[in-house]
Amino acid sequence: MIKLTDITLKVKKIRQGRYGDFCVADLSTEIGDFKVKDPLLDQFEDGDYSGTVWISEIYLAQYIAWGKGVTEIRARLHDLQLDGVKARSPDTELPEPDPAEEVPAPQARRQPVTEPERSQPAASDLAAVKQRLQQIGRKPKPESESQNNDEQLAQLFDDMWPLVCSKQPVKFDPTVDRLILRQQTEAIKKMGYRFLATEQTWYPV
């Protein structure tokens, strides 16, 4: 574990990615400059952030983008404590590839082959046909869209959902799957929350 003070984290937000908006950053420290592509950055906006970082790993990463091989030194953050933020306009340089696409997609699970059901007696078939005929012309009861939406949000936020419902401050777990964290970020923005980078916490506006 390495603790570095007086660092500058230049966060760049990439918009309209395949899996939604995401962020990458350039970390400037007394021991060198590193790329940071940790999931927790996806909550941030464009800007220059100052403070202290705890680095758990420094490693060499390689990827191919726009037909070119890229090699860079990355730092994986264990923790981040910010004390200053300087807003910055979005960069116009060539966007970087989404870190989420560097992880291979999981293979689809094979579904077990089920044996076809045995044919039912003629009486049962006749009863089923009568039941279907009775349903003709009847409109299915529409499910409440708001109820469905609440159920989806409750599943997305999990244990944090009661806090969101009561408009309490919320701090996300940056160790969850990157795409889930992005979904949480987009959802909580639409619910009127704003991210305070110095506390890495979402507050209702």
XYZ file of C-alpha atoms in Angstrom:
205
model
C 0.000 0.000 0.000
C 1.362 3.409 -0.992
C 0.056 6.670 0.448
C 0.641 9.765 -1.672
C -0.314 13.304 -0.704
C -0.664 16.495 -2.744
C -1.819 14.585 -5.795
C -3.822 15.855 -8.744
C -6.448 13.643 -10.328
C -7.515 14.939 -13.730
C -10.853 13.258 -14.451
C -12.150 13.064 -17.997
C -15.742 12.035 -18.668
C -16.368 10.051 -21.858
C -19.939 10.399 -23.073
C -22.083 8.135 -25.209
C -20.070 4.994 -24.625
C -21.480 1.624 -25.554
C -22.354 0.968 -21.907
C -23.123 4.575 -21.017
C -20.968 7.454 -19.803
C -17.742 6.604 -18.005
C -14.658 8.335 -16.611
C -10.905 7.868 -16.773
C -8.239 9.939 -15.041
C -4.605 11.019 -15.125
C -3.008 10.829 -11.687
C -0.048 13.154 -11.075
C 2.065 12.348 -8.011
C 5.539 12.960 -6.633
C 6.667 9.528 -7.841
C 5.246 9.782 -11.362
C 2.138 9.994 -13.501
C -0.343 7.139 -13.874
C -3.593 6.301 -15.597
C -6.554 5.478 -13.357
C -9.565 3.595 -14.693
C -11.235 2.391 -11.511
C -15.056 2.054 -11.459
C -15.469 4.645 -8.681
C -14.486 7.379 -11.159
C -17.723 6.880 -13.086
C -19.497 8.949 -10.415
C -17.316 12.004 -11.103
C -17.588 14.899 -13.542
C -14.841 16.568 -15.585
C -12.433 18.360 -13.282
C -9.077 18.546 -11.521
C -9.224 17.025 -8.039
C -6.552 17.408 -5.359
C -5.974 15.394 -2.219
C -4.515 12.114 -0.988
C -4.625 8.638 -2.514
C -3.800 5.169 -1.285
C -2.538 2.988 -4.141
C -2.894 -0.770 -3.851
C -1.229 -1.663 -7.147
C 0.835 -0.165 -9.961
C 0.857 -2.240 -13.120
C 1.414 -2.210 -16.873
C -1.718 -2.396 -19.047
C -2.002 -2.934 -22.783
C -4.952 -2.604 -25.122
C -5.732 -1.928 -28.773
C -7.746 1.135 -29.786
C -8.409 2.529 -33.261
C -5.958 0.085 -34.782
C -3.066 1.003 -32.495
C -1.519 -0.790 -29.558
C -1.425 1.273 -26.368
C 0.745 0.568 -23.330
C 0.268 2.575 -20.141
C 1.161 2.471 -16.475
C -1.946 2.302 -14.315
C -2.566 2.776 -10.626
C -5.340 0.955 -8.806
C -6.750 3.035 -5.965
C -7.463 1.532 -2.576
C -8.858 4.766 -1.180
C -9.216 8.394 -2.132
C -9.501 11.500 0.031
C -10.140 14.743 -1.823
C -9.884 18.262 -0.467
C -10.274 20.395 -3.568
C -12.086 20.456 -6.897
C -11.460 22.640 -9.924
C -14.100 22.417 -12.632
C -12.902 21.932 -16.182
C -14.584 21.949 -19.584
C -14.902 18.561 -21.312
C -11.858 17.578 -23.364
C -12.165 17.567 -27.133
C -9.368 15.053 -27.700
C -9.996 11.560 -29.025
C -12.057 9.628 -26.455
C -10.554 6.608 -24.762
C -12.020 3.101 -24.933
C -14.377 1.991 -22.207
C -12.573 0.005 -19.454
C -15.695 -2.134 -19.162
C -15.020 -3.481 -22.639
C -11.570 -4.696 -21.606
C -13.197 -7.378 -19.473
C -14.338 -10.374 -21.545
C -18.074 -10.909 -21.517
C -19.202 -13.959 -19.520
C -20.193 -16.969 -21.549
C -23.876 -17.659 -21.777
C -25.029 -20.514 -19.622
C -26.347 -23.539 -21.379
C -29.984 -24.162 -20.710
C -30.891 -27.763 -19.924
C -32.929 -29.492 -22.582
C -36.326 -30.407 -21.239
C -38.347 -33.289 -22.478
C -41.602 -32.374 -24.227
C -44.677 -32.752 -22.120
C -46.790 -35.763 -22.769
C -50.035 -35.145 -24.584
C -52.995 -34.682 -22.274
C -56.257 -36.582 -22.591
C -58.803 -35.168 -25.000
C -61.037 -33.937 -22.141
C -58.232 -31.791 -20.725
C -57.476 -30.366 -24.161
C -61.133 -29.438 -24.597
C -61.200 -27.689 -21.217
C -58.085 -25.713 -22.109
C -59.627 -24.605 -25.397
C -62.801 -23.465 -23.608
C -60.737 -21.469 -21.142
C -58.871 -19.718 -23.955
C -62.125 -18.895 -25.729
C -63.444 -17.291 -22.554
C -60.397 -15.003 -22.435
C -60.963 -13.669 -25.954
C -61.926 -10.006 -25.850
C -60.778 -9.532 -22.261
C -58.028 -6.999 -21.770
C -55.244 -8.018 -19.404
C -54.966 -5.904 -16.291
C -52.203 -3.354 -16.881
C -49.467 -3.427 -14.292
C -48.563 -0.204 -12.619
C -45.525 1.289 -14.355
C -44.508 3.153 -11.223
C -44.708 -0.032 -9.190
C -42.537 -1.873 -11.705
C -40.061 1.003 -11.713
C -39.871 1.024 -7.917
C -39.220 -2.701 -7.881
C -36.391 -2.305 -10.380
C -34.851 0.547 -8.407
C -35.148 -1.400 -5.164
C -33.264 -4.260 -6.774
C -30.641 -1.903 -8.217
C -29.931 -0.037 -4.970
C -30.423 -3.046 -2.690
C -29.709 -2.059 0.951
C -29.411 1.623 -0.033
C -32.981 1.803 -1.341
C -34.554 2.838 2.008
C -32.040 5.712 2.210
C -32.907 6.845 -1.308
C -36.644 6.672 -0.587
C -36.230 8.844 2.506
C -33.935 11.292 0.659
C -30.920 10.536 2.833
C -27.262 10.876 1.749
C -26.016 7.772 -0.051
C -22.493 6.455 -0.561
C -22.068 3.780 -3.208
C -19.911 0.690 -2.881
C -17.169 1.130 -5.543
C -16.333 -2.586 -5.452
C -19.575 -3.652 -7.140
C -19.668 -4.480 -10.832
C -18.698 -1.461 -12.933
C -21.882 -1.500 -15.019
C -24.087 -1.741 -11.918
C -22.321 1.289 -10.453
C -23.026 3.208 -13.650
C -26.695 2.260 -13.516
C -26.869 3.409 -9.891
C -25.181 6.688 -10.830
C -27.574 7.448 -13.684
C -30.626 6.450 -11.651
C -29.787 8.548 -8.601
C -29.087 11.603 -10.787
C -32.592 11.343 -12.215
C -33.947 11.200 -8.661
C -32.515 14.625 -7.858
C -29.223 13.704 -6.202
C -25.865 15.393 -6.724
C -22.415 13.884 -6.148
C -20.106 15.624 -3.662
C -16.665 14.455 -4.752
C -14.822 15.527 -1.598
C -17.010 13.140 0.419
C -17.703 10.666 -2.403
C -21.330 10.803 -1.314
C -24.607 11.535 -3.098
C -26.831 14.223 -1.571
C -30.422 15.163 -2.473
C -30.658 18.606 -4.029
